[in-house]
XYZ file of C-alpha atoms in Angstrom:
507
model
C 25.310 16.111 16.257
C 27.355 13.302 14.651
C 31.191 13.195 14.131
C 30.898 14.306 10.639
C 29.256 17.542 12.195
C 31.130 18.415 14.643
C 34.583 17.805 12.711
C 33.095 20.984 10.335
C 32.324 23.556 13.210
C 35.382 24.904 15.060
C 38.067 22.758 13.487
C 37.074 23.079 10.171
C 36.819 26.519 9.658
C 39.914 27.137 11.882
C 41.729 24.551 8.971
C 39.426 26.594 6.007
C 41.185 29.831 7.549
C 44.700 28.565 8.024
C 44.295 26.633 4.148
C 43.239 29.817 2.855
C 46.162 31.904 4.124
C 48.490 28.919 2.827
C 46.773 29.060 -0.671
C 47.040 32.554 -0.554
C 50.457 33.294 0.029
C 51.501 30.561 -2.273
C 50.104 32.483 -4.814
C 51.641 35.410 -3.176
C 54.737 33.443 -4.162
C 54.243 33.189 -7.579
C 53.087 36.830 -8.101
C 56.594 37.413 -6.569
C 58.224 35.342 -8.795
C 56.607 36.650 -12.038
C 57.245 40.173 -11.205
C 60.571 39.958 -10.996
C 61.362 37.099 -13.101
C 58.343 37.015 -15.440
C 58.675 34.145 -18.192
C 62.697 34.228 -18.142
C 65.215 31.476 -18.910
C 65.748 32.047 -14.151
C 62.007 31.423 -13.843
C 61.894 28.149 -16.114
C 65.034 26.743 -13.706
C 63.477 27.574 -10.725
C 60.356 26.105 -11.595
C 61.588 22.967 -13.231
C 64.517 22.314 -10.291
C 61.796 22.205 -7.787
C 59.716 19.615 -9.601
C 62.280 16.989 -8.751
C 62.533 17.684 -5.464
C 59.268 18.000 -4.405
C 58.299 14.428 -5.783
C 60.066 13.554 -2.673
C 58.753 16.443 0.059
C 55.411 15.796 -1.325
C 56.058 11.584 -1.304
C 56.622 12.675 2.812
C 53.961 15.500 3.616
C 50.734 13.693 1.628
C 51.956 10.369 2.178
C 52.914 10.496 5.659
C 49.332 12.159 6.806
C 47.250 9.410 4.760
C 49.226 6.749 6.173
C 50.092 8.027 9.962
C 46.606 9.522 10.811
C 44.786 5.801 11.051
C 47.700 4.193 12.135
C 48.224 6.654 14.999
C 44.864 6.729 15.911
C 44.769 2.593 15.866
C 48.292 2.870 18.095
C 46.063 5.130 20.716
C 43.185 2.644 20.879
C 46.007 0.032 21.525
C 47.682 2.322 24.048
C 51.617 2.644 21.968
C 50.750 5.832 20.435
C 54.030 6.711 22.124
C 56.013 4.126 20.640
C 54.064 4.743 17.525
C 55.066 8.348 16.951
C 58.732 7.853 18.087
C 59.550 5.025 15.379
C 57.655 6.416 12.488
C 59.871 9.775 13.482
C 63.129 8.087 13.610
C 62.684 6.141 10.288
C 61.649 9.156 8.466
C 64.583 11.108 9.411
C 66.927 8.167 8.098
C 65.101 8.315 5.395
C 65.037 11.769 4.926
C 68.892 12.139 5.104
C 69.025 9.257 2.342
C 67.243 11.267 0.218
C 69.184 14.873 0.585
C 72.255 12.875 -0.125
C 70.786 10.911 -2.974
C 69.420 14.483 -4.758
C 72.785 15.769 -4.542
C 74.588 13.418 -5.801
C 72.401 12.735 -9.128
C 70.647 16.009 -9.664
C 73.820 17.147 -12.260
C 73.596 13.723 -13.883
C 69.781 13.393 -14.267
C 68.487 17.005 -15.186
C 70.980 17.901 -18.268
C 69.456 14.492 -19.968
C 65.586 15.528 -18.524
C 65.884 18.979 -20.154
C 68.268 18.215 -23.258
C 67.301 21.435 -24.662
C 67.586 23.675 -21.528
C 70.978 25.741 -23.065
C 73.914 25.499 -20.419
C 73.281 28.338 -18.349
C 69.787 27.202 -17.809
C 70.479 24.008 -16.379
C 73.331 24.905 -14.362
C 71.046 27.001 -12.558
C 68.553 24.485 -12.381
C 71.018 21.928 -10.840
C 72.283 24.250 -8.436
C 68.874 25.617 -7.432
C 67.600 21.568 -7.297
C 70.995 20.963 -5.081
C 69.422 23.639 -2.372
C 65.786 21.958 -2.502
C 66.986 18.368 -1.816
C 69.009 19.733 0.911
C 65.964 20.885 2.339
C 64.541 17.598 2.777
C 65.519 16.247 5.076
C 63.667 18.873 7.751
C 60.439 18.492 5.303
C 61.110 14.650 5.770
C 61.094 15.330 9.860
C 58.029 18.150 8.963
C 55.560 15.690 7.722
C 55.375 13.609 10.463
C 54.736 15.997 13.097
C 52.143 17.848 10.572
C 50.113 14.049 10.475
C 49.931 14.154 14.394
C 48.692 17.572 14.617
C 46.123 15.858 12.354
C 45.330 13.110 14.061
C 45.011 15.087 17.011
C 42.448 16.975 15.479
C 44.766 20.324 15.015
C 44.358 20.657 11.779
C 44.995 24.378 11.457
C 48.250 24.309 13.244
C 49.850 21.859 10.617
C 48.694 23.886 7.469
C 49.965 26.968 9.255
C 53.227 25.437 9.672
C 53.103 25.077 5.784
C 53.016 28.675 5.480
C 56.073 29.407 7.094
C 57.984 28.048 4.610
C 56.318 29.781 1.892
C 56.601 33.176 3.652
C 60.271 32.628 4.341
C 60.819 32.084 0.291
C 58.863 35.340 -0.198
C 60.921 37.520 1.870
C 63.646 35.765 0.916
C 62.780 36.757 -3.036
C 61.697 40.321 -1.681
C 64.627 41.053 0.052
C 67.941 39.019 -1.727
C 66.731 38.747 -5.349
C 68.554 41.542 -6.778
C 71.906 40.244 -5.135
C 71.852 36.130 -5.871
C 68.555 36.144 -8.485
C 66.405 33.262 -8.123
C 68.368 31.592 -5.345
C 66.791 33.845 -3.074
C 63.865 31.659 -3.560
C 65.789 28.684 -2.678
C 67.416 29.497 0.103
C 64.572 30.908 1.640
C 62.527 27.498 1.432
C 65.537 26.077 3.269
C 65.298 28.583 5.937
C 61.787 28.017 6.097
C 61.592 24.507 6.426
C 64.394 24.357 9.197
C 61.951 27.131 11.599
C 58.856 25.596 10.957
C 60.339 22.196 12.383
C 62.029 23.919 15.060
C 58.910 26.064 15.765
C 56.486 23.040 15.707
C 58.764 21.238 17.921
C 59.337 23.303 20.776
C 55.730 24.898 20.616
C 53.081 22.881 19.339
C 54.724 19.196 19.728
C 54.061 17.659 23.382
C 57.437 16.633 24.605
C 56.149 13.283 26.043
C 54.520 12.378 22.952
C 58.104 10.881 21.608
C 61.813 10.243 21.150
C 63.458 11.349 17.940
C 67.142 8.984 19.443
C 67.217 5.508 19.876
C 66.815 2.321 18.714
C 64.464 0.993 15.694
C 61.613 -1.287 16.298
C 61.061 -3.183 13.016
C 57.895 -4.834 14.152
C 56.599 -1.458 14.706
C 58.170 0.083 11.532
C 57.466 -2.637 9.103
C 53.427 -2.622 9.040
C 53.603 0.785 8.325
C 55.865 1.241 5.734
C 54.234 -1.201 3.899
C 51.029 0.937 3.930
C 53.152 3.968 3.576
C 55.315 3.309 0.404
C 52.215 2.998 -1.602
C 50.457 5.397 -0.890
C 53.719 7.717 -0.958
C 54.266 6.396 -4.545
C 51.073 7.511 -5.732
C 51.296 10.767 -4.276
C 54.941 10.877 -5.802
C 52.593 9.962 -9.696
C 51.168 13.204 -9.395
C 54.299 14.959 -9.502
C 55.658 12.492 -12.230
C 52.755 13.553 -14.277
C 53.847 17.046 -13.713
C 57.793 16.517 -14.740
C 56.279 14.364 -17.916
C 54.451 17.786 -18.729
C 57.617 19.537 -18.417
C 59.590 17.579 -20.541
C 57.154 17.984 -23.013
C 56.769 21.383 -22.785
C 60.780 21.718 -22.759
C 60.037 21.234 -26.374
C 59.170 24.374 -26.942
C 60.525 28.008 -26.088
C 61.467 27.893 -22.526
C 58.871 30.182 -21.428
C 56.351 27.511 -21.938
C 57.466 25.658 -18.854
C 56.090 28.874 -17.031
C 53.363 29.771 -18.767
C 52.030 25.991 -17.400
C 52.897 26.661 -13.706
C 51.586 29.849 -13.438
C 48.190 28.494 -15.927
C 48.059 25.498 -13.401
C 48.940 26.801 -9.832
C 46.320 29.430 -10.204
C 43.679 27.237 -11.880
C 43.995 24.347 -8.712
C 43.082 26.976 -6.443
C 39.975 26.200 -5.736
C 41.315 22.483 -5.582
C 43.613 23.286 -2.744
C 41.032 25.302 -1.003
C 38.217 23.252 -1.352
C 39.191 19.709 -2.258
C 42.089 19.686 0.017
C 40.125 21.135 2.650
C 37.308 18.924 2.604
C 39.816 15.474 2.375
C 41.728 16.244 5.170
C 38.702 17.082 7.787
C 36.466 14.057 6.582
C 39.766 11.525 6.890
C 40.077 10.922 10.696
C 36.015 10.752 10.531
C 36.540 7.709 7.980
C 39.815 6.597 9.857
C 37.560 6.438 13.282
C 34.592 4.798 11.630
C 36.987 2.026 9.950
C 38.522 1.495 13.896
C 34.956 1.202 15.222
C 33.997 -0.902 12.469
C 31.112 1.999 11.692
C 30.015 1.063 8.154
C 27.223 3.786 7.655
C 29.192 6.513 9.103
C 31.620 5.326 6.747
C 29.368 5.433 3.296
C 27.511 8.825 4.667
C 30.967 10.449 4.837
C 32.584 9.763 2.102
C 29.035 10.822 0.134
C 29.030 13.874 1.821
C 32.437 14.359 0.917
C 31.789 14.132 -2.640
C 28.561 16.250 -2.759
C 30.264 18.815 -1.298
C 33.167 19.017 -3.058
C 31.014 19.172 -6.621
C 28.725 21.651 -4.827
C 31.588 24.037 -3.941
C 34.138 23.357 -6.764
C 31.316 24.035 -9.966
C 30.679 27.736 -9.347
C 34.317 27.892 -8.666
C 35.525 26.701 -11.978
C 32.519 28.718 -13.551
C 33.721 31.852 -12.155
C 37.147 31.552 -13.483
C 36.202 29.877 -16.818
C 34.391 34.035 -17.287
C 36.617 35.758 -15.782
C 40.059 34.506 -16.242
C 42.003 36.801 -18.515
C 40.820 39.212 -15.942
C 42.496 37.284 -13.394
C 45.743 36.266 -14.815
C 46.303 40.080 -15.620
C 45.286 41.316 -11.909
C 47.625 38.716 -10.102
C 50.407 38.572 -12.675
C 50.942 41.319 -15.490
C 53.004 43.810 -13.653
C 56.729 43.734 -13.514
C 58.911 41.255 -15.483
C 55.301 39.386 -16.363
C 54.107 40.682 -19.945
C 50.755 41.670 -21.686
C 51.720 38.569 -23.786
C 53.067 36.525 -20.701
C 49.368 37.206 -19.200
C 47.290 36.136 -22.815
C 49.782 33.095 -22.925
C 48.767 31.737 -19.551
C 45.266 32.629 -20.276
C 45.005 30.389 -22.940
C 46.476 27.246 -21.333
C 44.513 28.202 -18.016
C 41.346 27.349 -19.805
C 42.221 23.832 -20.625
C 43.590 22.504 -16.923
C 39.788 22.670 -15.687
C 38.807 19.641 -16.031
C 41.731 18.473 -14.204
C 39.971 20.738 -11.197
C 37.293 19.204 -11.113
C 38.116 15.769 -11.151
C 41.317 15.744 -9.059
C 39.002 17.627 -6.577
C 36.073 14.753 -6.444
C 39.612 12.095 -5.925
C 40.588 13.743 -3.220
C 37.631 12.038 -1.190
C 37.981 8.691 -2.605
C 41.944 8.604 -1.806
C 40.676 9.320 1.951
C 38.613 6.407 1.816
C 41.073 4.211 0.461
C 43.365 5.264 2.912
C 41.518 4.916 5.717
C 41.087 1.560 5.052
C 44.831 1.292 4.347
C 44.113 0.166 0.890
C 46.638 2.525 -0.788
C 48.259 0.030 -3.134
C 44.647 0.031 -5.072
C 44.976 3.577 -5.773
C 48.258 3.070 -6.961
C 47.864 0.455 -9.777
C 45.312 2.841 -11.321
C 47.946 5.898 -10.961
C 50.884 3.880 -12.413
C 48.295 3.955 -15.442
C 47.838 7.267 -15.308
C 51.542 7.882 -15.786
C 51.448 6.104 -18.924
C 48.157 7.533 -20.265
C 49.825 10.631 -19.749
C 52.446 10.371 -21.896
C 50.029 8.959 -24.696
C 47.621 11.820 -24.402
C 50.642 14.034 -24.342
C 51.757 12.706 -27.638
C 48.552 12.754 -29.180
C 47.181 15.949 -28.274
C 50.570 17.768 -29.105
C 51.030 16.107 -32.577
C 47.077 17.276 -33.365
C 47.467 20.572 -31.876
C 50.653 21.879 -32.923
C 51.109 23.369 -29.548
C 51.942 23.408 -25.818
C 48.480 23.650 -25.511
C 47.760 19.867 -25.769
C 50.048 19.661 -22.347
C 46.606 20.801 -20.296
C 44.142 19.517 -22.399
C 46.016 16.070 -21.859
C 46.147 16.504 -18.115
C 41.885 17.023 -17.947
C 41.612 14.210 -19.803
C 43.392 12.141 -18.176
C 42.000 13.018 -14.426
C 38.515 12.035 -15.846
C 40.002 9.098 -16.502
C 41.525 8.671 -13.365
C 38.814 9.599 -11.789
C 36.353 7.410 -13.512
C 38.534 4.245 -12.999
C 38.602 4.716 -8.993
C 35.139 4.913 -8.888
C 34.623 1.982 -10.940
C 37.332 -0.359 -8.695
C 36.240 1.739 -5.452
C 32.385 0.074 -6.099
C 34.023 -3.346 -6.353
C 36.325 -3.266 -3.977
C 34.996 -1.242 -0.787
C 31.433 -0.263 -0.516
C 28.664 0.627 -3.402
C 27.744 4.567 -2.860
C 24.429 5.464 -2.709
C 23.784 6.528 -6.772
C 20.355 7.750 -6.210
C 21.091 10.268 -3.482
C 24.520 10.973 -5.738
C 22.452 11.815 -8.798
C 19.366 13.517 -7.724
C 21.409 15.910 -5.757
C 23.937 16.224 -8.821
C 21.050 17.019 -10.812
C 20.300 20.108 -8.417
C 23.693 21.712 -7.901
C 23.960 21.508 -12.218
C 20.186 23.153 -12.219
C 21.732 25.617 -9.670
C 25.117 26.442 -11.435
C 23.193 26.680 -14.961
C 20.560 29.277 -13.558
C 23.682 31.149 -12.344
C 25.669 31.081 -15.437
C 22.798 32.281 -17.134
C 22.406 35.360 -14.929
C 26.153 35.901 -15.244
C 26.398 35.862 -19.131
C 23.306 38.114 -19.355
C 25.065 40.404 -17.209
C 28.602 39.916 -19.058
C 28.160 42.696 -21.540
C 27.809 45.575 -18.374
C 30.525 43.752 -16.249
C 33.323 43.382 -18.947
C 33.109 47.398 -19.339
C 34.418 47.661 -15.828
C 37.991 47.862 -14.352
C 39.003 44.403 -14.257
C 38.880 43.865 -9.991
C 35.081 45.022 -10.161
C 34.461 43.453 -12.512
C 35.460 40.356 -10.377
C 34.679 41.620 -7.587
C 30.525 41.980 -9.151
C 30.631 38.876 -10.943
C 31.964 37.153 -7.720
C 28.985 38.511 -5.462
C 25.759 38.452 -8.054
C 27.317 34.944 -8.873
C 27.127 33.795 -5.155
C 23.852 35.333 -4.513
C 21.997 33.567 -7.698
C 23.510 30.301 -7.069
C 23.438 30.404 -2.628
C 19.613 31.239 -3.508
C 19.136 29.000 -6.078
C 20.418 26.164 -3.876
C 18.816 26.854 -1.249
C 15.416 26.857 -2.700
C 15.848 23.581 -4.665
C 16.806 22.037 -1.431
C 20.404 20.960 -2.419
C 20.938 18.607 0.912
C 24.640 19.838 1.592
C 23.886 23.163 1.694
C 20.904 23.018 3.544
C 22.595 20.992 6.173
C 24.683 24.174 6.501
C 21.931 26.610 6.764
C 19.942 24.560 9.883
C 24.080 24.366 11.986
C 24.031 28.101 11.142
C 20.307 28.729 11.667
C 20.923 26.034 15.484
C 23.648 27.910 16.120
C 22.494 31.446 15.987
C 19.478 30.679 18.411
């Protein structure tokens, strides 16, 4: 059993569980936050305070795991992982602190002119609630780097359940203090959260010999790495750019829009976060080891595998909410505060944030490569570009459709294109994939997900006549079924590398 293999037994379903259970609650979050703030003026603050904000906690978490995992693991093989972990630590935390105070200072001076036609009260709650988040920081700052250990040490699960207990905090925090302080309950329960699932990771899951948060900083040490680590931060930090650019745009329009597009998008990435997500982070220390050991075909297998996976677990995904997703927007959101026309609204911009799925999905795999071969800064030309074809397709789409609606439709477009141009630099840049193998088994998931999608809209007629969460619940299972069978009898590699671990493993 190779490395690829044995990374997806016990660790990765460990990290599928503990991903789900983040996903999960995250939406969790949001159903709390549309029932008892629904499309409001406090819902449209909250969401657009914490955009700002989490440029910077996402610029740490995602940045700080594609850029500490190879170097840590190249610091063991040279015997400093010590020395490794303790600088990157104390550097972050600086850094960290310079941010908190930074956010605070220019959140009231930079929001009103982000959101000129947010009326007062609006963005004086968004300031304040922006004010708690970059407070916050700091401990999401010190977070991130003991989350990329856990992954370099193979502990996958343990980081992304440390994710979790910030969400939960929030929730409870919402559940239980909403009615007295309104949406800072949401706030302040991130902060809370953040602060115990440092403290808990450091004093449970953290070796205490593995480093020194005090003393002195080694620039020879810190230097190589932040010059792999500001790029790649940065183009984390253009995804989130993208997303306050989308924002603005939508800030054109009644306020509500702004949620109508997080609740369209956070549900609609689901299966990104589960799948994509999932799938990156367990095939990255398999590329980081085979880029230390100089292992060029365990290299180009993984990141193939990577992709074919993906596309062969994302596609029925995105089918099954593309049928049945006013069903799910009204099961996980109209109750409460959250309308019959809150639920059709998000519906309808749901639908066009697809393609962003799928695409953003296939990156994820080609940002591990990059990164493992700490060739960030490649990525990041190509997502500076982005930024700017954003705004274009923004413009465009908007001005032809008269609507919000041009907001998604934009953002698909442009993660083809984002997509599309990292392939085309990846194959001139790193190593050529294997196109054959790539498009033969394309050609059999598509077969696979058509027959299903037949069987499905045959069916549609009897299924839409039932309550909405059988009718999910049906079109789920008979979906699976056709599709799992379907594979498996055209041969579709991935999954029948599956069925012989299962098959070995059940012997």
């Amino acid at each position: 059993m190779n490395l690829l293999k044995r990374n997806l037994t016990i660790s990765g379903l460990l990290l599928i569980l503990a991903t789900l259970i983040l996903k999960f609650s995250g939406l969790l979050r949001d159903m709390v936050l549309a029932y008892y703030f629904g499309d409001s003026n406090e819902a449209s603050a909250y969401l657009v305070a914490f955009i700002l904000p989490n440029i910077f906690i996402l610029f740490f978490a995602t940045g700080m795991k594609n850029s500490f995992v190879p170097s840590y693991i190249l610091a063991t093989i040279n015997n400093k992982s010590e020395h490794h972990f303790s600088q990157i630590m104390r550097v972050t935390t600086i850094f960290g602190l310079s941010v908190t105070a930074i956010g605070i200072v220019f959140s009231p001076i930079i929001l009103p002119r982000m959101y000129p036609d947010f009326n007062a009260e609006t963005i004086q709650l968004t300031i304040t609630v922006a004010t708690i988040f970059f407070v916050s920081i700091t401990f999401s700052a010190m977070n991130s780097v003991y989350e990329a250990y856990l992954d370099a040490e193979g502990r996958y699960s343990i980081s992304v359940f440390s994710q979790t207990i910030v969400i939960t905090s929030s929730i409870l925090s919402a559940i239980l203090f909403s009615q007295q302080i309104g949406i800072y309950a949401f706030a302040y329960g991130y902060l809370v959260g953040a602060i115990l699932s440092f403290l808990i990771k450091r004093f449970f899951f953290i070796p205490k010999n593995s480093h020194i948060i005090g003393g002195k900083l080694d620039k020879n040490e810190i230097k190589p790495f932040v010059m792999i680590f500001i790029p790649v931060g940065i183009t984390v930090m253009v995804g989130q750019v993208n997303l306050i650019i989308d924002t603005i745009f939508a800030g054109q329009f009644a306020e509500q829009a702004v949620s109508y597009l997080n609740y369209a998008k956070n549900i609609v990435h689901f299966p990104q976060a589960i799948i994509g997500v999932t799938i990156g982070t367990i095939i990255f220390p398999v590329l980081s080891k085979a880029v230390a050991n100089k292992d060029k075909q365990q290299f180009n297998s993984s990141v193939e595998k990577g992709l074919m996976l993906t596309l062969f677990l994302i596609l029925p995904a995105i089918a099954g909410m593309m049928l049945l997703m006013e069903e799910l927007i009204e099961i996980i959101y109209q109750r409460g505060a959250f309308t019959a026309q809150a639920a059709s609204a998000t519906a309808t911009v749901a639908y066009f944030y697809v393609g962003s799925v799928l695409f953003f999905s296939l990156q994820n795999t080609i940002n591990k490569a990059f990164y493992a071969k700490q060739n960030g800064h490649i990525i990041l030309r190509i997502s500076i570009f982005s930024v700017f074809l954003n705004i274009a397709l923004n413009f465009l789409f908007i001005y032809w459709l008269k609507s919000y609606i041009g907001i998604p439709l934009a953002s698909s477009v442009m993660a083809a294109v984002y997509f599309g141009l990292n392939i085309i630099v990846y194959q001139k840049t790193e190593d050529r994939l294997n196109w054959t193998y790539l498009t033969k088994s394309t050609a059999k998931v598509l077969l696979s997900l058509g027959i299903m999608i037949a069987i499905l809209m045959l069916l549609s007629t009897l299924l839409k006549d039932m309550h909405p969460i059988v009718n999910i619940l049906s079109t789920s299972i008979i979906g699976a079924i056709v599709y799992l069978s379907s594979s498996y009898i055209l041969k579709i590699d991935v999954f029948s590398d599956v069925v012989k671990r299962f098959m070995k493993r059940s012997v």
